[in-house]
CSV table of C-alpha atoms in Angstrom, one decimal:
chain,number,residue,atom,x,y,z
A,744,UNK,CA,53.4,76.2,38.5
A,745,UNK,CA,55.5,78.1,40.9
A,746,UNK,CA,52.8,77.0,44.1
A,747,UNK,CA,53.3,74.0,43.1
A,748,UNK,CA,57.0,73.8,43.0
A,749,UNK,CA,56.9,75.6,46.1
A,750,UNK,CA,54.5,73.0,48.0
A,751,UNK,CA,56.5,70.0,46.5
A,752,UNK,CA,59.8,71.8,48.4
A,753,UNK,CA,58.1,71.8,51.5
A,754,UNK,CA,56.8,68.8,51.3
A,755,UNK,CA,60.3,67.6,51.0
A,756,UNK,CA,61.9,69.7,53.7
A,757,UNK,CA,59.1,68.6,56.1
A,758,UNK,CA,60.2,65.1,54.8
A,759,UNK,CA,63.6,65.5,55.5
A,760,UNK,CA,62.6,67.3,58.8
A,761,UNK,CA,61.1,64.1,60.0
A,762,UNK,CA,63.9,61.8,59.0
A,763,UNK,CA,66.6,63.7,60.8
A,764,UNK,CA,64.6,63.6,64.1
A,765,UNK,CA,63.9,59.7,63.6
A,766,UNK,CA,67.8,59.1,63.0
A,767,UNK,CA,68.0,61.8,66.4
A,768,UNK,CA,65.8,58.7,68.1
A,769,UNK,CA,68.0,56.3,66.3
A,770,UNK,CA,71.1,57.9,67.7
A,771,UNK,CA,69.7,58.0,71.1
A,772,UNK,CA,68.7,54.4,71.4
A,773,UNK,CA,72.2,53.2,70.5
A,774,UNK,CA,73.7,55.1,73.3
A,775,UNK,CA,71.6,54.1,75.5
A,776,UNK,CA,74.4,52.0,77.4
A,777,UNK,CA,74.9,56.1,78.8
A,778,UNK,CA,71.6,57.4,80.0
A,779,UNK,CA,73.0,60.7,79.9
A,780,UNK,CA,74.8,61.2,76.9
A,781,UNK,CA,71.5,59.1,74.8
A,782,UNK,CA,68.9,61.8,77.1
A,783,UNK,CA,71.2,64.7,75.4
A,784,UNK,CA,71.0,63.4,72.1
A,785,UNK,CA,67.3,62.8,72.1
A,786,UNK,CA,66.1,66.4,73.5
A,787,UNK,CA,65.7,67.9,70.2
A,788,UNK,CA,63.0,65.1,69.1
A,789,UNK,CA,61.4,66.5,72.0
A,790,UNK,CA,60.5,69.6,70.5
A,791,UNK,CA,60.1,68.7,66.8
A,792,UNK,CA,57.0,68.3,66.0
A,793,UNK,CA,57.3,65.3,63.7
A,794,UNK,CA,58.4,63.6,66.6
A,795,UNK,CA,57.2,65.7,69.7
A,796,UNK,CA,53.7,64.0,69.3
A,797,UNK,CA,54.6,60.7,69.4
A,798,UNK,CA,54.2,58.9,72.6
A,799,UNK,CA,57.5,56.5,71.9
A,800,UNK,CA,59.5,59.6,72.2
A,801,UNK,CA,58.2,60.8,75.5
A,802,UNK,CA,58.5,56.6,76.4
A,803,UNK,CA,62.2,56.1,75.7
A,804,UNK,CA,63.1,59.8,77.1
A,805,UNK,CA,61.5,58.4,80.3
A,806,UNK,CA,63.6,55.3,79.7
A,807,UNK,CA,66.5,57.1,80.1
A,808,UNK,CA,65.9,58.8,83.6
A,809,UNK,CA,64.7,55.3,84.8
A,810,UNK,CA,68.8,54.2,83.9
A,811,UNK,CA,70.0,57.5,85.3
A,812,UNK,CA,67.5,56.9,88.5
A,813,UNK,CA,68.0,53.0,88.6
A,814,UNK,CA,72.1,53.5,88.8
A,815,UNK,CA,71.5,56.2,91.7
A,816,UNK,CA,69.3,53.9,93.5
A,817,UNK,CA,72.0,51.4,93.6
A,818,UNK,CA,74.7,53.5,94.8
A,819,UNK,CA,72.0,54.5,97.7
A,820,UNK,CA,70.9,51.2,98.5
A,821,UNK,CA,74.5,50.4,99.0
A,822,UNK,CA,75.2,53.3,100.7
A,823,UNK,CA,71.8,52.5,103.6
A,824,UNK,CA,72.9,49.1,103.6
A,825,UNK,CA,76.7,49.5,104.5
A,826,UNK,CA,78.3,47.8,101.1
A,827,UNK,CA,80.9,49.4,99.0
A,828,UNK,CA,80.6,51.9,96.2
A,829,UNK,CA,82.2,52.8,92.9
A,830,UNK,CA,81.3,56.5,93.6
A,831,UNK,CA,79.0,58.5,96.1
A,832,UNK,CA,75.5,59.1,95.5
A,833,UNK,CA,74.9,62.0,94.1
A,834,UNK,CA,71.4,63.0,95.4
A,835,UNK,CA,70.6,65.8,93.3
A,836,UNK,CA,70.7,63.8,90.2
A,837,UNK,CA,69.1,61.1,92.0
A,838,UNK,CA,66.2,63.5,92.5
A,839,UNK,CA,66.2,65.3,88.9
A,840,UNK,CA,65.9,61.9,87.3
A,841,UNK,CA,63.0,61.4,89.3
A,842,UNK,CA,61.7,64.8,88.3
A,843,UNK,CA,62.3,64.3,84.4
A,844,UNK,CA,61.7,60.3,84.7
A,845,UNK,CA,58.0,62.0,85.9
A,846,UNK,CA,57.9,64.6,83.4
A,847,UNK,CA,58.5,62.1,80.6
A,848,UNK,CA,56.1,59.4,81.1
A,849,UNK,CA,53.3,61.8,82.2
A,850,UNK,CA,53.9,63.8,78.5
A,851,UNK,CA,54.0,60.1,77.0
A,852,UNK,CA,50.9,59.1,78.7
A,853,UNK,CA,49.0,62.4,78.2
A,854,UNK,CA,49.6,62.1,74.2
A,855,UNK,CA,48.7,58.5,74.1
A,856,UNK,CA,45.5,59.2,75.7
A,857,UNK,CA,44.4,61.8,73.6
A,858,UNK,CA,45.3,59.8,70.6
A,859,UNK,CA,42.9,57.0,71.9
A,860,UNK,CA,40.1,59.6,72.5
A,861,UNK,CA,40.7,61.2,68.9
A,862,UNK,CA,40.0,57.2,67.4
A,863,UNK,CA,43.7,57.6,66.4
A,864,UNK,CA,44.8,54.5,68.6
A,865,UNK,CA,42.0,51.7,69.4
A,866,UNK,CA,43.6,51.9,73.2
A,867,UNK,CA,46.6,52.8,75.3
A,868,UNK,CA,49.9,50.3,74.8
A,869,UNK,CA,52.6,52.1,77.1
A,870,UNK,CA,50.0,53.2,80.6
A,871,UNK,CA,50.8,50.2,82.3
A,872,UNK,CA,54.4,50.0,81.9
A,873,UNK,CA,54.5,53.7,82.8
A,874,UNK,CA,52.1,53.0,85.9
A,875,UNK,CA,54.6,50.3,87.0
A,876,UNK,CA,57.4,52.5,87.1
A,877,UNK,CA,56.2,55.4,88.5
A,878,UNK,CA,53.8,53.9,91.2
A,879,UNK,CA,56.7,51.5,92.5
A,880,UNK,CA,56.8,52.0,96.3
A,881,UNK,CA,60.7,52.6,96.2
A,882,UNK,CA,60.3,55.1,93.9
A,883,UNK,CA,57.7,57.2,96.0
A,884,UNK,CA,59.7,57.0,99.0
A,885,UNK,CA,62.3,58.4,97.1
A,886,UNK,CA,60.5,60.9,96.4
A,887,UNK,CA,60.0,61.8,99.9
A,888,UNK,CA,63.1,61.1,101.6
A,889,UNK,CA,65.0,63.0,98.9
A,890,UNK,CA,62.7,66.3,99.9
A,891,UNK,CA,63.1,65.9,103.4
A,892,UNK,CA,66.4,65.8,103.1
A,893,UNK,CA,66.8,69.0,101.3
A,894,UNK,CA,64.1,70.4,103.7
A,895,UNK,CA,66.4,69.8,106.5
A,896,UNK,CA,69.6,71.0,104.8
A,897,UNK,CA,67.9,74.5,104.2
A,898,UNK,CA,67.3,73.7,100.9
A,899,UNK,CA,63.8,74.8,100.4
A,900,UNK,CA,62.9,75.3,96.3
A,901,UNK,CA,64.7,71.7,95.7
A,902,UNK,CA,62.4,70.6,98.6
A,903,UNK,CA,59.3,72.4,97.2
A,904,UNK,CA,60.4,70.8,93.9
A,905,UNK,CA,60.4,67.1,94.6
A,906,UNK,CA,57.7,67.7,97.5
A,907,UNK,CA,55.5,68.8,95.3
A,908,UNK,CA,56.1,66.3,92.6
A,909,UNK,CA,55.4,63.6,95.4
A,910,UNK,CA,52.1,65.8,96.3
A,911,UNK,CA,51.1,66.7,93.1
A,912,UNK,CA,50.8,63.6,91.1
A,913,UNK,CA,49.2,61.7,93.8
A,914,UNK,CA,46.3,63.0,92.1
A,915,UNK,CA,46.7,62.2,88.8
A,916,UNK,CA,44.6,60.2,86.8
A,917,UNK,CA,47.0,58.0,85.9
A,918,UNK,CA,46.8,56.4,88.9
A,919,UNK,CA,43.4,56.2,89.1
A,920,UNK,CA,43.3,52.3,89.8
A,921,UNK,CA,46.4,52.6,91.9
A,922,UNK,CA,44.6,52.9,95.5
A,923,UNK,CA,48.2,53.3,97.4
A,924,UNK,CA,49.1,56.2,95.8
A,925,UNK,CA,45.9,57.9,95.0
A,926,UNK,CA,44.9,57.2,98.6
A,927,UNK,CA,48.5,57.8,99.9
A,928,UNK,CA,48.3,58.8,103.7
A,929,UNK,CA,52.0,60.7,103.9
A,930,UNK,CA,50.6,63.4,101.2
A,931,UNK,CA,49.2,65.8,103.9
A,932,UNK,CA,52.1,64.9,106.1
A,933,UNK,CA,54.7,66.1,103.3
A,934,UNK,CA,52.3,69.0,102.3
A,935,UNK,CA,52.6,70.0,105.5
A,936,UNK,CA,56.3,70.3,105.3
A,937,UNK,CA,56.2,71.8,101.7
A,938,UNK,CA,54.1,74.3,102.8
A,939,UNK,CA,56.3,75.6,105.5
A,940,UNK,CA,59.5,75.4,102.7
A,941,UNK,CA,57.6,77.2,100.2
A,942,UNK,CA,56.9,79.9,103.1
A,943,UNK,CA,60.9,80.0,103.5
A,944,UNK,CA,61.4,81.6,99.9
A,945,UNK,CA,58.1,83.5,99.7
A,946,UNK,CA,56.5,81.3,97.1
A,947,UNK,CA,52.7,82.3,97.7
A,948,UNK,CA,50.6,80.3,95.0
A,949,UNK,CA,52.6,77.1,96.6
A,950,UNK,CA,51.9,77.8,100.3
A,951,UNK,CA,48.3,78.7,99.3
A,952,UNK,CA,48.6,75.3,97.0
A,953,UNK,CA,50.0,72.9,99.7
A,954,UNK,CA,48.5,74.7,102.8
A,955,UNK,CA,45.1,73.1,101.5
A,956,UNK,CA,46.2,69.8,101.2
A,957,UNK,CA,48.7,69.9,104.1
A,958,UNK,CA,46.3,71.3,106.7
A,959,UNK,CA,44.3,68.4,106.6
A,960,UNK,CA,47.5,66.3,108.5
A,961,UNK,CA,45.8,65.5,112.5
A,962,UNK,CA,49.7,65.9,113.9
A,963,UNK,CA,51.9,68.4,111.5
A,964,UNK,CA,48.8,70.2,109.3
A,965,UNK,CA,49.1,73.0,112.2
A,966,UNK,CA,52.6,73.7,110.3
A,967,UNK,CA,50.6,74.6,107.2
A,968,UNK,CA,48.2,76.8,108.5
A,969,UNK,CA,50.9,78.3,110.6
A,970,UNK,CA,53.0,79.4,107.3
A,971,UNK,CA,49.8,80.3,105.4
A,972,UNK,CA,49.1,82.7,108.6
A,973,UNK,CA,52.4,84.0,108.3
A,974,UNK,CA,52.0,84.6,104.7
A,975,UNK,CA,48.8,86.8,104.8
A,976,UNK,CA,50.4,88.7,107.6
A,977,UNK,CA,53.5,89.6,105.3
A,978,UNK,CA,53.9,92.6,103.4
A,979,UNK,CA,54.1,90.8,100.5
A,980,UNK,CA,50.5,88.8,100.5
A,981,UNK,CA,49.0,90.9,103.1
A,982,UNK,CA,45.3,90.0,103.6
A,983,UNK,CA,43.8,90.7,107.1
A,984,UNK,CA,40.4,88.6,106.2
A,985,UNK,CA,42.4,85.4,105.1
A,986,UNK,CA,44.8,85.7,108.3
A,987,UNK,CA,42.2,85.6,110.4
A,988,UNK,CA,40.0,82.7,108.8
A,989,UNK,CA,43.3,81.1,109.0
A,990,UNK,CA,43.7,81.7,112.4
A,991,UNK,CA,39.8,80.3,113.7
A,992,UNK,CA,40.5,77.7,111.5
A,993,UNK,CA,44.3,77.3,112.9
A,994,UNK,CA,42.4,77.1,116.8
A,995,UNK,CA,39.4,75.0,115.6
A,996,UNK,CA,41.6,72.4,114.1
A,997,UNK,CA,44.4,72.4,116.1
A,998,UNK,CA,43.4,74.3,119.9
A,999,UNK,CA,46.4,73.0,121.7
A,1000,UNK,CA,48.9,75.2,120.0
A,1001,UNK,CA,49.6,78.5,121.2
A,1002,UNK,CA,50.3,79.9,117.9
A,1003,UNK,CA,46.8,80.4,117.1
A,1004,UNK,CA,45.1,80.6,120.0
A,1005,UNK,CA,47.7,83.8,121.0
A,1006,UNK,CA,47.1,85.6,117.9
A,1007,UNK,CA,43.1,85.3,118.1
A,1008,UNK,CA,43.5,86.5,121.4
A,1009,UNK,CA,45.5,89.3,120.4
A,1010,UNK,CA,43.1,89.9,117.7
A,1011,UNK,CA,40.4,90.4,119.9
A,1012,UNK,CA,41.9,93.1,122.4
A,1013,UNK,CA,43.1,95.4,119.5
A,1014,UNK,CA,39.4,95.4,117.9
A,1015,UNK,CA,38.3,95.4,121.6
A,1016,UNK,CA,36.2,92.4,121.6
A,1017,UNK,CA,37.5,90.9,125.0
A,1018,UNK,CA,33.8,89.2,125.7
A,1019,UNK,CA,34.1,87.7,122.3
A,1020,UNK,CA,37.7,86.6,123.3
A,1021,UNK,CA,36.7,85.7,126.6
A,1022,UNK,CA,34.3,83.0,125.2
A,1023,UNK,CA,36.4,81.6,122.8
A,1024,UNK,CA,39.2,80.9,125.6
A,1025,UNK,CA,36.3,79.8,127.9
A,1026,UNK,CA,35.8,77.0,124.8
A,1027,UNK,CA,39.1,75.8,124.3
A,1028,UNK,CA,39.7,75.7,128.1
A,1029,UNK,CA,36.9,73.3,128.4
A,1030,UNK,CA,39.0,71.0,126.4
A,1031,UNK,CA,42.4,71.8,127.5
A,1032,UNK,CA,42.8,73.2,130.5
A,1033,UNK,CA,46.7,74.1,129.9
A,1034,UNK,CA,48.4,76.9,131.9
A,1035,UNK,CA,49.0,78.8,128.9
A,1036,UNK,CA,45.6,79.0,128.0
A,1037,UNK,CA,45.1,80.1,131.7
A,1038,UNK,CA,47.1,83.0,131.2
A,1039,UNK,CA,45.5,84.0,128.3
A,1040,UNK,CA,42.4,84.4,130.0
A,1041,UNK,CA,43.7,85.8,132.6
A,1042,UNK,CA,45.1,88.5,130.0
A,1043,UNK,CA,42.0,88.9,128.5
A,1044,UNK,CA,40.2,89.5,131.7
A,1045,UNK,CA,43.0,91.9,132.4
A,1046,UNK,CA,42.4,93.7,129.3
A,1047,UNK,CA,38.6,94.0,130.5
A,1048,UNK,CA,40.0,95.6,133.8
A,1049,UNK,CA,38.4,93.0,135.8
A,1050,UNK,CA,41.0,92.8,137.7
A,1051,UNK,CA,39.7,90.5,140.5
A,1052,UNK,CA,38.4,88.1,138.3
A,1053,UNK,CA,42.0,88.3,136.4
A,1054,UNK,CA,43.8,87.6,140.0
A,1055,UNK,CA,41.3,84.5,140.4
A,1056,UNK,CA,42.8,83.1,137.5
A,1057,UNK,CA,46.3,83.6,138.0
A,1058,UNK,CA,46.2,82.7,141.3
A,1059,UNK,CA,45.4,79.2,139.4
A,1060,UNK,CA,48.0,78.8,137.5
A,1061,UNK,CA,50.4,79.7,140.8
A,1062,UNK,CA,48.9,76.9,142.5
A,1063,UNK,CA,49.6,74.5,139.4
A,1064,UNK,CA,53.6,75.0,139.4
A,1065,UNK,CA,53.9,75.4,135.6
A,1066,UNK,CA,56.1,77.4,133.4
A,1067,UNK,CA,54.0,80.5,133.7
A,1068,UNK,CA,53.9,80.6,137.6
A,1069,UNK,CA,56.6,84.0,137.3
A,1070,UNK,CA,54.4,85.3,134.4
A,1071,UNK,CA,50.8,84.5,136.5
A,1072,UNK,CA,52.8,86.6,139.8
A,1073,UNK,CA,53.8,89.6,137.3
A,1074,UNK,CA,50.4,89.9,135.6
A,1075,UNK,CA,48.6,90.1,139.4
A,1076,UNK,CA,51.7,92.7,140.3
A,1077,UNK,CA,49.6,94.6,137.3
A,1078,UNK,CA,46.7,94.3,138.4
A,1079,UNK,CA,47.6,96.6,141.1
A,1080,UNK,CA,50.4,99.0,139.5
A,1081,UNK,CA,48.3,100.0,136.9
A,1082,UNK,CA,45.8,100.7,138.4
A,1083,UNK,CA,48.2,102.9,140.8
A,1084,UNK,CA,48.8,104.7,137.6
A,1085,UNK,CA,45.8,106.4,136.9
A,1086,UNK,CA,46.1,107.8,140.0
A,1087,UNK,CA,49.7,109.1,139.5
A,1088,UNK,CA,48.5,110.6,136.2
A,1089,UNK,CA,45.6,112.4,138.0
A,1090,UNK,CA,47.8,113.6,140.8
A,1091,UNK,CA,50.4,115.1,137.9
A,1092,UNK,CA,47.5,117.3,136.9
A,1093,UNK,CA,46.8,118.7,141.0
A,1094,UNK,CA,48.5,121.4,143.4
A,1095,UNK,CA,50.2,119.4,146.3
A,1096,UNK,CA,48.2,121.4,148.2
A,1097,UNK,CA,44.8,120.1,147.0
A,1098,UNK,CA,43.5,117.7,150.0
A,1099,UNK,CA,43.3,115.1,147.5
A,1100,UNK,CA,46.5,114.9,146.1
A,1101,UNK,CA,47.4,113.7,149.6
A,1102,UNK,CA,44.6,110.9,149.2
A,1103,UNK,CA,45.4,110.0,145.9
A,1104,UNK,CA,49.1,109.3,147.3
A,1105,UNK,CA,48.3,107.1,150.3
A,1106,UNK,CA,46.4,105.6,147.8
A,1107,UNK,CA,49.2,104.9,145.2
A,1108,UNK,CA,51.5,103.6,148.1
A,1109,UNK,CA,48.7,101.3,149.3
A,1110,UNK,CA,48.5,99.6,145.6
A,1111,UNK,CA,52.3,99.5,145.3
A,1112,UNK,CA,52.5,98.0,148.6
A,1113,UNK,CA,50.2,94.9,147.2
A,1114,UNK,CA,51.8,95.1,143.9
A,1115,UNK,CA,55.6,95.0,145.6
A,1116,UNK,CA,55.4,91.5,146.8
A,1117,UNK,CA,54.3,89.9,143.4
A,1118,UNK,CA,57.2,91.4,141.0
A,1119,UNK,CA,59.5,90.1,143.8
A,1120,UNK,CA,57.9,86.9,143.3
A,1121,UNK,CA,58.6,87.0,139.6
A,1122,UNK,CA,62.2,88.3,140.2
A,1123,UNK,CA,63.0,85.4,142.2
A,1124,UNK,CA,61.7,82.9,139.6
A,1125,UNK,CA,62.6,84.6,136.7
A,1126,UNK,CA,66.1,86.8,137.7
A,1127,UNK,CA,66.8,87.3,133.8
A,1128,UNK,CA,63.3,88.4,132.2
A,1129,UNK,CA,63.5,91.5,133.6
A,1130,UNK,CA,60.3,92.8,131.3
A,1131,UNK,CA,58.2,90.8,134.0
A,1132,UNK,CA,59.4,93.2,137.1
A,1133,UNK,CA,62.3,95.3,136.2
A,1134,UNK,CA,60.9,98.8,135.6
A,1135,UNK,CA,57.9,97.8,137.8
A,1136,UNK,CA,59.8,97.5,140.8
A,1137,UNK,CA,61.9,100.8,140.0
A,1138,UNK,CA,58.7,102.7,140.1
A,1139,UNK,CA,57.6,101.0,143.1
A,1140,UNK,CA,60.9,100.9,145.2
A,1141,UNK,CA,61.1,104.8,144.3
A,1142,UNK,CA,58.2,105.8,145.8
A,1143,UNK,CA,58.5,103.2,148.9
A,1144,UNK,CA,62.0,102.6,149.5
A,1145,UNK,CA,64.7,105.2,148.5
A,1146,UNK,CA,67.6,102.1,149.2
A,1147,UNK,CA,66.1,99.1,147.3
A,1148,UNK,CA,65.8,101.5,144.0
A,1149,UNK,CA,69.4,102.7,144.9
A,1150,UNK,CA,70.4,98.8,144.6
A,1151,UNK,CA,68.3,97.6,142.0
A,1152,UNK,CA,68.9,100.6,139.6
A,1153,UNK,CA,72.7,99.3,140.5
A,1154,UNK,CA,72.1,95.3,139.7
A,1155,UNK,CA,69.8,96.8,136.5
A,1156,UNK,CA,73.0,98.4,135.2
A,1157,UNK,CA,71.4,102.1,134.7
């Protein structure tokens, strides 16, 4: 008797349970002349489950971000199309109504549809009213605009946020018979951009997340790949095998920026695969014959000590009158002064009175004197990056001409 009593309460307060959240939906509908204050009153249906489950809730919760969205819209349609306001738009509310209105209608649709595949309902009432809501063209631009914006005020979670949301739902099925979203050509464009903002606060599942969609963009995917690089090089998501499968793939997909190109390079000469390196650059050069890439081969070649083959190609880039003409006359300076080098470290090690200590000076003085020419060169192009000649000439000047170190230790400010 006492189970029984004890069911029959229960069954009562689950009773009563359900009526107060349907008078909670009540309540909200009849203030729905304010959005907000009716979205507030209807969040606890939203969690009961007597009324959690039922798609109309999740319908007329969305209903209430489309009138918080709708009267945002307004005030920026005004606001792009000179007319007067009531008040300012306020752009983050603008965007969290989007990201609830979303939310909502994507819960609502998600329950209805399992309720149809359960035999509970014969088929879905509320998909298409959903789908013409959140599919509208305004609505997805929004979307867009709204992340940008944050993305250029330095405001990079809200731009991940709505970025995402833009990104993400693209692909949802809802929109399976909605061709301009599902097929929406911005998507790698944005992901592009979301990628490099979710980089900016360290968020590593959402750069690996939008790097693989954002990549994909012929212009701006290089963005992508250039923060998921970044990322793998960090201390924080180090991976040496991913950076540099993100790096081929950075100069495979996109071989005209430096980025990638300069850190396979650089790859190469600390594992000491110039030759691999070599042929890479060879590649790329065949369909872009930039400077830059010029001087990285020249570098590379360099690197390999074959140093008239290295002077070949610099003198190339001299004769083009680019932006690394002062860069091409230092690295050729090198390609004498270091060499020099190994001569002055062999002659530290011997008496002065060793016969070939006297050689092995003539010798030095003979590669400064080609060397001396070129760093001038580099100077006179480029007076304020002194890393191109500055402590080269010192060295040089020392040993050749006692005055000109005097003066240019003076002008160097040692």
């Amino acid at each position: 008797m006492k189970k029984v009593l004890l069911s029959a309460a229960a069954l009562l307060f689950s009773v009563y349970a359900a009526n107060a959240q349907e008078s909670v939906v009540k309540e909200a509908k009849s203030a729905k002349s304010d959005p907000v204050k009716a979205a507030e009153i209807l969040e606890p249906a939203l969690v009961d489950p007597s009324t959690a489950n039922d798609p109309e809730t999740w319908k007329l919760a969305g209903d209430f971000q489309k009138s918080i969205y709708d009267g945002e819209n307004q005030k920026l349609y005004f606001l792009r199309n000179g007319l007067p306001s009531d008040s300012p738009v306020d752009t983050l509310k603008l965007g969290n109504s989007i990201a609830k209105m979303y939310e909502y209608y994507l819960k609502c649709d998600e329950i209805e549809q399992a309720k149809v595949k359960s035999g509970e309902q014969k088929k879905p009432k509320l998909r298409k009213k959903i789908i013409k809501v959140l599919a509208d063209p305004s609505v997805r631009e929004n979307m867009y605009v709204l992340g940008g914006t944050a993305l250029n005020n330095g405001d990079y979670a809200n731009a991940v946020k709505i970025l995402g949301l833009y990104i993400d739902t693209s692909k949802n099925p809802i929109f399976e018979t909605e061709d301009a979203v599902k097929n929406d050509t911005l998507v790698p464009f944005y992901a592009a951009y979301a990628t490099y903002a979710a980089y900016s606060i360290k968020d590593k599942d959402a750069v690996i997340k939008y790097a693989a969609v954002g990549k994909e963009h012929k212009e701006e995917g290089f963005r992508a790949l250039w923060a998921l690089a970044e990322l793998y090089k960090s201390e924080e998501a180090a991976d040496s095998v991913q950076w540099l499968a993100t790096i081929k793939e950075g100069v495979e997909k996109f071989p005209t920026q430096e980025y990638f190109v300069a850190n396979l390079m650089d790859y190469y000469i600390q594992k000491n695969k110039v030759d691999e390196g070599l042929t890479q650059i060879d590649a790329i050069l065949a369909k872009n014959p930039s400077p830059y890439f010029l001087y990285v081969k020249g570098v590379l070649q360099y690197t390999k000590q074959d140093y008239e083959a290295a002077i070949k190609t610099f003198n190339e880039i001299i004769a083009q009158e680019s932006d690394y003409k002062a860069e091409a006359y230092s690295k050729i300076g090198d390609c004498y002064f270091f060499p020099a080098q190994v001569i002055v470290e062999e002659n530290s090690k011997l008496s002065m009175d060793d016969p070939k200590y006297a050689t092995n000076e003539a010798k030095i003085k003979e590669l400064y004197e080609k060397a001396k020419p070129f760093y001038e060169k580099a100077k006179e192009l480029k007076p304020d990056n002194k890393q191109l000649w500055g402590q080269f000439l010192l060295n040089i000047y020392w040993k050749l001409n006692k005055a000109e170190y005097d003066a240019l230790e003076k002008e160097l400010g040692y």
